mmCIF file of C-alpha atoms and ligand atoms in Angstrom:
data_model
loop_
_atom_site.group_PDB
_atom_site.id
_atom_site.type_symbol
_atom_site.label_atom_id
_atom_site.label_comp_id
_atom_site.label_asym_id
_atom_site.label_seq_id
_atom_site.Cartn_x
_atom_site.Cartn_y
_atom_site.Cartn_z
ATOM 1 C CA MET A 781 97.939 118.242 84.141
ATOM 2 C CA THR A 782 97.354 120.993 87.610
ATOM 3 C CA LEU A 783 93.917 122.575 87.193
ATOM 4 C CA THR A 784 94.851 126.158 87.425
ATOM 5 C CA LYS A 785 92.637 128.960 88.560
ATOM 6 C CA GLU A 786 91.919 130.115 84.890
ATOM 7 C CA ILE A 787 91.192 126.686 83.729
ATOM 8 C CA LEU A 788 89.119 125.988 87.103
ATOM 9 C CA ARG A 789 87.363 129.902 86.178
ATOM 10 C CA ALA A 790 86.532 128.557 82.455
ATOM 11 C CA ILE A 791 85.018 125.158 83.679
ATOM 12 C CA ARG A 792 82.543 127.213 86.417
ATOM 13 C CA GLN A 793 82.250 129.887 83.438
ATOM 14 C CA LEU A 794 80.545 127.168 81.189
ATOM 15 C CA ARG A 795 79.054 124.815 83.954
ATOM 16 C CA ALA A 796 77.299 128.206 84.454
ATOM 17 C CA GLU A 797 76.054 128.429 80.184
ATOM 18 C CA GLU A 798 78.676 131.212 79.788
ATOM 19 C CA VAL A 799 80.361 131.265 76.041
ATOM 20 C CA VAL A 800 83.917 130.609 76.962
ATOM 21 C CA ALA A 801 87.043 130.661 74.315
ATOM 22 C CA LEU A 802 89.519 127.587 74.082
ATOM 23 C CA PRO A 803 92.194 126.363 72.296
ATOM 24 C CA THR A 804 92.413 123.284 71.032
ATOM 25 C CA GLU A 805 95.170 121.425 68.321
ATOM 26 C CA THR A 806 93.617 123.235 65.131
ATOM 27 C CA VAL A 807 91.687 126.713 66.376
ATOM 28 C CA TYR A 808 90.791 128.151 69.004
ATOM 29 C CA GLY A 809 86.868 127.615 69.681
ATOM 30 C CA LEU A 810 84.027 129.937 71.218
ATOM 31 C CA ALA A 811 82.884 127.427 73.285
ATOM 32 C CA GLY A 812 79.220 126.518 75.616
ATOM 33 C CA ASN A 813 76.986 124.034 76.847
ATOM 34 C CA ALA A 814 76.040 122.164 73.763
ATOM 35 C CA TYR A 815 72.424 120.891 75.647
ATOM 36 C CA ALA A 816 71.821 124.472 76.515
ATOM 37 C CA SER A 817 70.312 125.869 73.449
ATOM 38 C CA THR A 818 69.807 129.672 74.616
ATOM 39 C CA THR A 819 74.072 129.019 75.215
ATOM 40 C CA VAL A 820 74.329 127.621 71.853
ATOM 41 C CA GLN A 821 72.198 131.015 70.620
ATOM 42 C CA LYS A 822 74.636 132.982 72.663
ATOM 43 C CA ILE A 823 77.617 131.549 70.066
ATOM 44 C CA PHE A 824 75.715 132.083 66.693
ATOM 45 C CA ALA A 825 75.201 135.822 67.958
ATOM 46 C CA LEU A 826 78.180 136.827 68.895
ATOM 47 C CA LYS A 827 79.680 135.260 66.168
ATOM 48 C CA GLY A 828 77.481 137.047 63.809
ATOM 49 C CA ARG A 829 76.352 133.359 62.351
ATOM 50 C CA PRO A 830 73.229 132.510 60.592
ATOM 51 C CA THR A 831 71.567 129.588 62.639
ATOM 52 C CA PHE A 832 71.319 127.301 59.670
ATOM 53 C CA ASN A 833 74.487 127.318 59.718
ATOM 54 C CA PRO A 834 75.410 124.093 62.537
ATOM 55 C CA LEU A 835 78.116 123.672 65.039
ATOM 56 C CA ILE A 836 80.657 120.892 65.844
ATOM 57 C CA VAL A 837 80.206 119.509 69.420
ATOM 58 C CA HIS A 838 83.222 118.456 71.859
ATOM 59 C CA TYR A 839 83.156 115.255 73.690
ATOM 60 C CA HIS A 840 85.404 113.998 75.987
ATOM 61 C CA ARG A 841 85.109 110.282 75.104
ATOM 62 C CA VAL A 842 84.334 108.522 71.474
ATOM 63 C CA GLU A 843 82.124 106.101 74.355
ATOM 64 C CA ASP A 844 79.890 109.297 75.036
ATOM 65 C CA ILE A 845 79.165 110.601 71.501
ATOM 66 C CA ALA A 846 76.845 107.428 70.996
ATOM 67 C CA GLU A 847 74.167 108.392 73.356
ATOM 68 C CA ASP A 848 73.406 111.789 70.653
ATOM 69 C CA VAL A 849 74.212 110.261 67.032
ATOM 70 C CA ILE A 850 74.339 106.803 65.355
ATOM 71 C CA MET A 851 77.867 105.538 64.663
ATOM 72 C CA THR A 852 78.152 103.860 61.724
ATOM 73 C CA PRO A 853 80.954 100.831 61.035
ATOM 74 C CA LEU A 854 82.686 103.187 58.665
ATOM 75 C CA ALA A 855 82.057 105.989 61.619
ATOM 76 C CA GLN A 856 83.696 103.607 64.314
ATOM 77 C CA LYS A 857 87.105 102.721 61.754
ATOM 78 C CA LEU A 858 87.618 106.681 61.375
ATOM 79 C CA ALA A 859 86.361 107.012 65.033
ATOM 80 C CA LYS A 860 89.207 104.550 65.696
ATOM 81 C CA ASN A 861 92.099 105.803 63.447
ATOM 82 C CA PHE A 862 91.385 109.918 64.127
ATOM 83 C CA TRP A 863 90.060 110.414 67.430
ATOM 84 C CA PRO A 864 91.654 112.043 69.725
ATOM 85 C CA GLY A 865 92.318 114.799 66.819
ATOM 86 C CA PRO A 866 91.210 117.404 64.294
ATOM 87 C CA PHE A 867 88.838 115.391 62.869
ATOM 88 C CA THR A 868 85.308 115.699 62.685
ATOM 89 C CA LEU A 869 82.442 113.042 62.173
ATOM 90 C CA VAL A 870 78.699 114.364 60.599
ATOM 91 C CA LEU A 871 76.339 111.588 62.062
ATOM 92 C CA GLU A 872 72.537 110.833 62.210
ATOM 93 C CA ARG A 873 71.398 112.633 65.238
ATOM 94 C CA ARG A 874 70.025 109.622 67.395
ATOM 95 C CA THR A 875 66.259 110.574 69.131
ATOM 96 C CA GLY A 876 66.425 111.162 72.985
ATOM 97 C CA SER A 877 69.786 112.719 72.126
ATOM 98 C CA HIS A 878 70.138 115.859 75.174
ATOM 99 C CA LEU A 879 71.661 117.851 72.489
ATOM 100 C CA SER A 880 69.831 121.458 71.614
ATOM 101 C CA PRO A 881 68.796 121.403 68.206
ATOM 102 C CA CYS A 882 70.276 124.779 67.828
ATOM 103 C CA VAL A 883 73.990 123.105 66.929
ATOM 104 C CA SER A 884 72.427 121.235 64.118
ATOM 105 C CA GLY A 885 70.948 124.657 62.617
ATOM 106 C CA GLY A 886 67.695 123.146 61.216
ATOM 107 C CA LEU A 887 69.281 119.573 59.569
ATOM 108 C CA ASP A 888 69.101 116.185 61.453
ATOM 109 C CA THR A 889 72.775 115.780 61.313
ATOM 110 C CA VAL A 890 75.325 116.593 64.074
ATOM 111 C CA ALA A 891 79.177 117.495 63.616
ATOM 112 C CA VAL A 892 81.069 116.046 66.668
ATOM 113 C CA ARG A 893 84.208 115.624 67.376
ATOM 114 C CA VAL A 894 86.452 114.306 69.955
ATOM 115 C CA PRO A 895 89.738 117.167 70.137
ATOM 116 C CA ALA A 896 93.505 116.028 71.184
ATOM 117 C CA HIS A 897 93.856 119.065 73.108
ATOM 118 C CA THR A 898 95.065 118.215 76.338
ATOM 119 C CA LEU A 899 93.592 121.390 78.405
ATOM 120 C CA PHE A 900 90.839 121.477 76.226
ATOM 121 C CA GLN A 901 90.468 117.779 77.407
ATOM 122 C CA GLU A 902 90.747 118.896 80.764
ATOM 123 C CA ILE A 903 87.792 121.491 81.029
ATOM 124 C CA LEU A 904 85.072 118.734 79.004
ATOM 125 C CA LYS A 905 86.209 117.007 81.279
ATOM 126 C CA GLY A 906 85.656 119.230 84.467
ATOM 127 C CA VAL A 907 82.516 120.373 82.755
ATOM 128 C CA GLY A 908 80.795 116.914 82.376
ATOM 129 C CA VAL A 909 78.773 117.677 79.061
ATOM 130 C CA PRO A 910 79.675 118.320 75.260
ATOM 131 C CA LEU A 911 81.275 121.969 74.315
ATOM 132 C CA ALA A 912 80.202 123.119 70.822
ATOM 133 C CA ALA A 913 82.554 125.471 69.757
ATOM 134 C CA PRO A 914 82.624 126.876 66.641
ATOM 135 C CA SER A 915 85.804 128.717 65.401
ATOM 136 C CA ALA A 916 86.265 132.132 67.718
ATOM 137 C CA ASN A 917 85.818 134.399 64.981
ATOM 138 C CA PRO A 918 83.517 136.670 63.717
ATOM 139 C CA SER A 919 81.421 134.968 61.104
ATOM 140 C CA GLY A 920 83.499 135.098 57.671
ATOM 141 C CA PHE A 921 86.765 136.309 59.088
ATOM 142 C CA LEU A 922 90.330 135.113 59.945
ATOM 143 C CA SER A 923 90.235 132.144 61.944
ATOM 144 C CA PRO A 924 92.248 132.454 65.739
ATOM 145 C CA THR A 925 95.192 130.684 66.509
ATOM 146 C CA ARG A 926 96.742 132.608 69.221
ATOM 147 C CA ALA A 927 94.736 133.862 72.320
ATOM 148 C CA LEU A 928 95.401 137.825 71.193
ATOM 149 C CA HIS A 929 93.779 137.439 68.186
ATOM 150 C CA VAL A 930 90.100 136.196 69.955
ATOM 151 C CA GLN A 931 90.661 139.408 72.657
ATOM 152 C CA ARG A 932 90.998 141.599 69.877
ATOM 153 C CA PHE A 933 87.400 140.131 68.537
ATOM 154 C CA PHE A 934 85.627 139.513 71.535
ATOM 155 C CA PRO A 935 87.479 141.857 74.397
ATOM 156 C CA SER A 936 84.900 140.771 76.683
ATOM 157 C CA LEU A 937 85.159 136.914 77.087
ATOM 158 C CA LEU A 938 87.470 135.426 79.326
ATOM 159 C CA VAL A 939 90.080 133.549 76.869
ATOM 160 C CA VAL A 940 92.390 131.007 78.321
ATOM 161 C CA ALA A 941 95.485 131.209 76.646
ATOM 162 C CA GLU A 942 97.255 128.224 74.592
ATOM 163 C CA GLU A 943 99.727 127.121 77.011
ATOM 164 C CA GLU A 944 102.187 126.802 73.643
ATOM 165 C CA GLY A 945 101.352 129.782 72.304
ATOM 166 C CA LYS A 946 100.358 129.156 69.260
ATOM 167 C CA CYS A 947 97.470 125.881 68.164
ATOM 168 C CA GLN A 948 99.461 123.017 66.700
ATOM 169 C CA TYR A 949 97.645 122.108 63.151
ATOM 170 C CA GLY A 950 96.959 126.133 62.740
ATOM 171 C CA LEU A 951 94.147 125.000 60.581
ATOM 172 C CA GLU A 952 90.418 123.680 60.984
ATOM 173 C CA SER A 953 89.199 119.521 61.514
ATOM 174 C CA THR A 954 88.743 117.805 58.205
ATOM 175 C CA VAL A 955 85.153 117.005 57.936
ATOM 176 C CA ILE A 956 83.571 113.809 57.039
ATOM 177 C CA ASP A 957 79.981 112.612 56.544
ATOM 178 C CA ALA A 958 80.090 109.212 58.088
ATOM 179 C CA ARG A 959 76.643 108.129 57.842
ATOM 180 C CA ASP A 960 75.924 105.979 54.690
ATOM 181 C CA GLU A 961 78.998 103.391 53.724
ATOM 182 C CA GLU A 962 80.777 105.800 51.366
ATOM 183 C CA PRO A 963 82.286 108.878 53.224
ATOM 184 C CA ARG A 964 81.936 112.241 51.874
ATOM 185 C CA LEU A 965 84.304 114.991 52.106
ATOM 186 C CA LEU A 966 82.422 118.084 53.692
ATOM 187 C CA ARG A 967 85.393 120.063 54.590
ATOM 188 C CA GLN A 968 89.591 120.019 54.055
ATOM 189 C CA GLY A 969 90.934 120.371 56.944
ATOM 190 C CA ALA A 970 94.433 119.162 59.588
ATOM 191 C CA ILE A 971 93.721 115.119 58.421
ATOM 192 C CA PRO A 972 95.195 114.980 54.641
ATOM 193 C CA VAL A 973 92.346 112.992 52.721
ATOM 194 C CA GLY A 974 95.374 111.151 51.486
ATOM 195 C CA GLN A 975 95.624 109.756 55.070
ATOM 196 C CA ILE A 976 91.854 108.665 55.029
ATOM 197 C CA GLN A 977 92.158 106.948 52.261
ATOM 198 C CA ASP A 978 95.216 104.803 53.279
ATOM 199 C CA VAL A 979 93.073 104.246 56.440
ATOM 200 C CA LEU A 980 89.551 103.071 54.672
ATOM 201 C CA LYS A 981 92.281 100.683 52.142
ATOM 202 C CA ASN A 982 89.891 101.555 49.124
ATOM 203 C CA ASN A 983 89.983 104.174 46.765
ATOM 204 C CA VAL A 984 86.544 105.896 48.006
ATOM 205 C CA GLU A 985 86.552 109.716 45.821
ATOM 206 C CA LEU A 986 86.820 112.318 48.487
ATOM 207 C CA SER A 987 87.002 115.789 47.142
ATOM 208 C CA LEU A 988 84.706 118.522 47.799
ATOM 209 C CA THR A 989 82.443 118.182 44.826
ATOM 210 C CA SER A 990 80.727 115.255 45.813
ATOM 211 C CA GLY A 991 79.470 117.115 48.240
ATOM 212 C CA SER A 992 80.347 120.464 51.079
ATOM 213 C CA SER A 993 78.505 122.002 54.007
ATOM 214 C CA PRO A 994 76.220 124.734 55.078
ATOM 215 C CA GLY A 995 79.537 126.651 56.604
ATOM 216 C CA GLN A 996 81.567 126.454 53.213
ATOM 217 C CA LEU A 997 79.355 128.533 51.343
ATOM 218 C CA LEU A 998 79.733 131.049 53.718
ATOM 219 C CA GLN A 999 82.857 131.202 55.474
ATOM 220 C CA HIS A 1000 85.810 132.528 53.869
ATOM 221 C CA TYR A 1001 88.664 132.750 56.287
ATOM 222 C CA ALA A 1002 89.306 136.674 55.318
ATOM 223 C CA PRO A 1003 91.567 139.287 56.149
ATOM 224 C CA ARG A 1004 90.158 142.390 56.011
ATOM 225 C CA LYS A 1005 92.991 143.968 53.054
ATOM 226 C CA PRO A 1006 92.650 142.364 49.468
ATOM 227 C CA LEU A 1007 95.180 138.402 49.503
ATOM 228 C CA ARG A 1008 96.895 138.118 45.296
ATOM 229 C CA TYR A 1009 96.744 134.228 45.715
ATOM 230 C CA ASP A 1010 99.626 132.360 43.907
ATOM 231 C CA ALA A 1011 102.197 135.311 43.760
ATOM 232 C CA LYS A 1012 104.753 134.882 40.942
ATOM 233 C CA ARG A 1013 106.466 138.965 42.210
ATOM 234 C CA VAL A 1014 105.607 141.299 44.689
ATOM 235 C CA PHE A 1015 103.953 144.693 43.474
ATOM 236 C CA SER A 1016 104.437 148.022 44.991
ATOM 237 C CA GLY A 1017 102.433 148.457 48.935
ATOM 238 C CA GLU A 1018 102.082 144.558 48.677
ATOM 239 C CA ALA A 1019 103.229 143.166 51.305
ATOM 240 C CA LEU A 1020 104.238 139.533 50.969
ATOM 241 C CA LEU A 1021 103.666 136.368 52.333
ATOM 242 C CA ALA A 1022 106.225 133.532 51.648
ATOM 243 C CA PHE A 1023 106.976 129.846 51.405
ATOM 244 C CA GLY A 1024 110.143 128.677 51.551
ATOM 245 C CA GLN A 1025 112.670 131.174 49.536
ATOM 246 C CA PRO A 1026 110.847 134.437 49.537
ATOM 247 C CA LEU A 1027 110.098 136.296 46.202
ATOM 248 C CA GLY A 1028 112.500 139.536 45.763
ATOM 249 C CA GLY A 1029 111.266 143.141 45.561
ATOM 250 C CA SER A 1030 110.941 145.756 47.505
ATOM 251 C CA TYR A 1031 107.784 145.102 50.066
ATOM 252 C CA ARG A 1032 108.342 146.492 53.583
ATOM 253 C CA HIS A 1033 106.292 143.486 55.246
ATOM 254 C CA MET A 1034 106.713 139.889 55.441
ATOM 255 C CA VAL A 1035 106.074 137.132 56.552
ATOM 256 C CA ASN A 1036 107.403 133.139 55.955
ATOM 257 C CA LEU A 1037 104.998 130.866 56.815
ATOM 258 C CA SER A 1038 108.311 127.859 56.877
ATOM 259 C CA CYS A 1039 111.641 129.046 55.590
ATOM 260 C CA THR A 1040 111.982 125.462 55.097
ATOM 261 C CA ALA A 1041 109.051 124.790 53.114
ATOM 262 C CA ASN A 1042 107.722 122.505 55.131
ATOM 263 C CA LEU A 1043 103.890 122.105 54.723
ATOM 264 C CA GLN A 1044 102.487 121.582 58.483
ATOM 265 C CA GLU A 1045 104.422 124.546 59.655
ATOM 266 C CA ALA A 1046 103.087 126.350 57.223
ATOM 267 C CA ALA A 1047 99.884 125.368 58.786
ATOM 268 C CA HIS A 1048 100.632 126.426 62.292
ATOM 269 C CA ASN A 1049 101.462 129.616 61.362
ATOM 270 C CA LEU A 1050 98.701 130.259 58.749
ATOM 271 C CA PHE A 1051 96.281 132.383 59.900
ATOM 272 C CA ASP A 1052 98.991 133.903 62.314
ATOM 273 C CA ALA A 1053 101.366 135.187 59.291
ATOM 274 C CA LEU A 1054 97.454 136.587 57.892
ATOM 275 C CA HIS A 1055 96.828 138.152 61.286
ATOM 276 C CA SER A 1056 99.787 140.276 61.551
ATOM 277 C CA LEU A 1057 99.898 141.139 58.071
ATOM 278 C CA ASP A 1058 96.927 142.446 58.103
ATOM 279 C CA GLN A 1059 98.008 144.603 61.284
ATOM 280 C CA THR A 1060 100.147 146.665 58.733
ATOM 281 C CA ASP A 1061 100.246 149.369 56.581
ATOM 282 C CA ALA A 1062 100.491 147.572 53.401
ATOM 283 C CA LYS A 1063 97.300 147.528 50.938
ATOM 284 C CA SER A 1064 97.422 144.249 49.696
ATOM 285 C CA ILE A 1065 98.729 140.799 50.713
ATOM 286 C CA ALA A 1066 100.700 139.286 47.853
ATOM 287 C CA VAL A 1067 100.561 134.961 48.180
ATOM 288 C CA MET A 1068 103.554 132.805 47.175
ATOM 289 C CA PRO A 1069 102.036 129.405 45.525
ATOM 290 C CA ILE A 1070 101.783 126.494 47.906
ATOM 291 C CA PRO A 1071 102.323 122.387 46.886
ATOM 292 C CA GLN A 1072 99.230 120.552 46.769
ATOM 293 C CA LYS A 1073 99.801 117.707 48.896
ATOM 294 C CA GLY A 1074 99.451 116.767 52.087
ATOM 295 C CA ILE A 1075 98.258 119.201 54.342
ATOM 296 C CA GLY A 1076 99.215 121.946 51.413
ATOM 297 C CA VAL A 1077 95.674 120.763 50.154
ATOM 298 C CA ALA A 1078 93.222 122.392 53.167
ATOM 299 C CA ILE A 1079 96.252 125.745 53.049
ATOM 300 C CA ASN A 1080 94.880 126.172 49.648
ATOM 301 C CA ASP A 1081 91.877 125.995 50.172
ATOM 302 C CA ARG A 1082 91.122 128.233 52.807
ATOM 303 C CA LEU A 1083 93.780 130.978 51.079
ATOM 304 C CA GLN A 1084 91.482 130.588 47.926
ATOM 305 C CA ARG A 1085 88.472 131.037 50.359
ATOM 306 C CA ALA A 1086 90.185 134.224 51.489
ATOM 307 C CA ALA A 1087 91.647 135.566 48.201
ATOM 308 C CA ARG A 1088 88.075 134.937 46.771
ATOM 309 C CA TYR A 1089 86.101 137.165 48.617
ATOM 310 C CA SER A 1090 88.851 139.520 49.953
HETATM 311 O O1 LIG B 2591 88.934 122.523 63.783
HETATM 312 C C1 LIG B 2591 87.857 122.494 64.076
HETATM 313 O O2 LIG B 2591 86.992 122.094 63.967
HETATM 314 C C2 LIG B 2591 87.476 123.877 64.848
HETATM 315 C C3 LIG B 2591 87.645 123.874 66.376
HETATM 316 C C4 LIG B 2591 87.079 125.017 67.407
HETATM 317 O O3 LIG B 2591 86.944 122.646 66.502
HETATM 318 N N1 LIG B 2591 85.851 124.331 65.053
HETATM 319 C C5 LIG B 2591 85.663 125.188 63.761
HETATM 320 O O4 LIG B 2591 84.116 124.557 63.582
HETATM 321 O O5 LIG B 2591 86.034 124.888 62.490
HETATM 322 P P1 LIG B 2591 83.035 125.685 63.052
HETATM 323 O O6 LIG B 2591 82.091 126.275 63.976
HETATM 324 O O7 LIG B 2591 84.232 127.288 62.153
HETATM 325 O O8 LIG B 2591 83.079 124.910 61.225
HETATM 326 C C6 LIG B 2591 82.376 124.067 61.329
HETATM 327 C C7 LIG B 2591 81.786 123.706 59.823
HETATM 328 C C8 LIG B 2591 81.228 124.354 59.121
HETATM 329 O O9 LIG B 2591 81.561 124.457 57.774
HETATM 330 C C9 LIG B 2591 80.238 123.149 58.999
HETATM 331 O O10 LIG B 2591 79.238 124.297 58.062
HETATM 332 C C10 LIG B 2591 80.026 122.288 59.250
HETATM 333 O O11 LIG B 2591 81.565 121.781 60.191
HETATM 334 N N2 LIG B 2591 79.206 121.716 60.330
HETATM 335 C C11 LIG B 2591 78.916 121.856 61.264
HETATM 336 N N3 LIG B 2591 78.349 120.708 61.886
HETATM 337 C C12 LIG B 2591 77.299 119.895 60.038
HETATM 338 C C13 LIG B 2591 76.645 119.189 59.571
HETATM 339 N N4 LIG B 2591 75.907 118.735 60.968
HETATM 340 N N5 LIG B 2591 76.236 118.886 58.878
HETATM 341 C C14 LIG B 2591 77.185 119.143 57.781
HETATM 342 N N6 LIG B 2591 78.310 120.129 57.979
HETATM 343 C C15 LIG B 2591 78.288 120.610 59.349
HETATM 344 MG MG1 LIG B 2592 84.802 128.843 60.999
#
């Protein structure tokens, strides 16, 4: 990959311990040197994120991760299958790790991930340190999947553009606590739970009731407009977020997540669709039902949180 001026500039700024917005295969991240506490604190401040809600640290290579956390046999197995990719492991921090304690939000664990995105990987390699990167939205707001979404939130930041326009998966990574023999699901995400169970070849219970991330209590991925989930009809003044064959009605604004009712495509379009319906003059957003299977589970997780808090 040839490094464009923009990528070289991002590398320079990150080396100078500044914060830069970068695309990943899931959503955009607000990235900064994970060793530098002042940089990590700047990320928290930009997002308005409570300091007890820890950040994910991104690495260039799986081998580098073992310097900072204790890789259990379970973690190794999952890493082999899902890295690089939209998958995060929570593991015990190693004594002697140089990571800023701020990334852990007061816990003795660290969330780590090896992203698959080529451009993000090039930047990680160029900077030469792991990068802490939460989603590039103010705490509680919709996650960004396009450069434009990030620019609206943070006009003064360097935002590296996603070459394909929009992040591939469109939903955040799946988060698993792999400190013990039994995995615990902390966040539904781009890798469906069924795929994880297939790899582990046992009937591990992977439901969110077994535990949750500090962030899951707070984050609500919410648009500014109220969101009505599982809509069977569209009321006057509502915009429609459709899936498959749209509901009838006289609405003025509609975005279809996938005309062919494809869940992968719906995930890819989800946040972008919510960002654009949020910009319309509709008073609220009605969302058609999404099947609760595969990546649909994570789509419903985000929509339910958005609906609950909007
Ligand atoms: O796909 C993603 O994961 C994106 C891209 C940018 O990589 N990042 C992302 O970060 O979604 P963020 O900060 O928006 O969400 C991180 C989630 C939060 O729910 C947080 O509470 C949880 O991971 N988390 C981070 N560190 C943790 C830890 N040590 N223990 C438990 N949960 C943790
Ligand atoms: Mg987030």
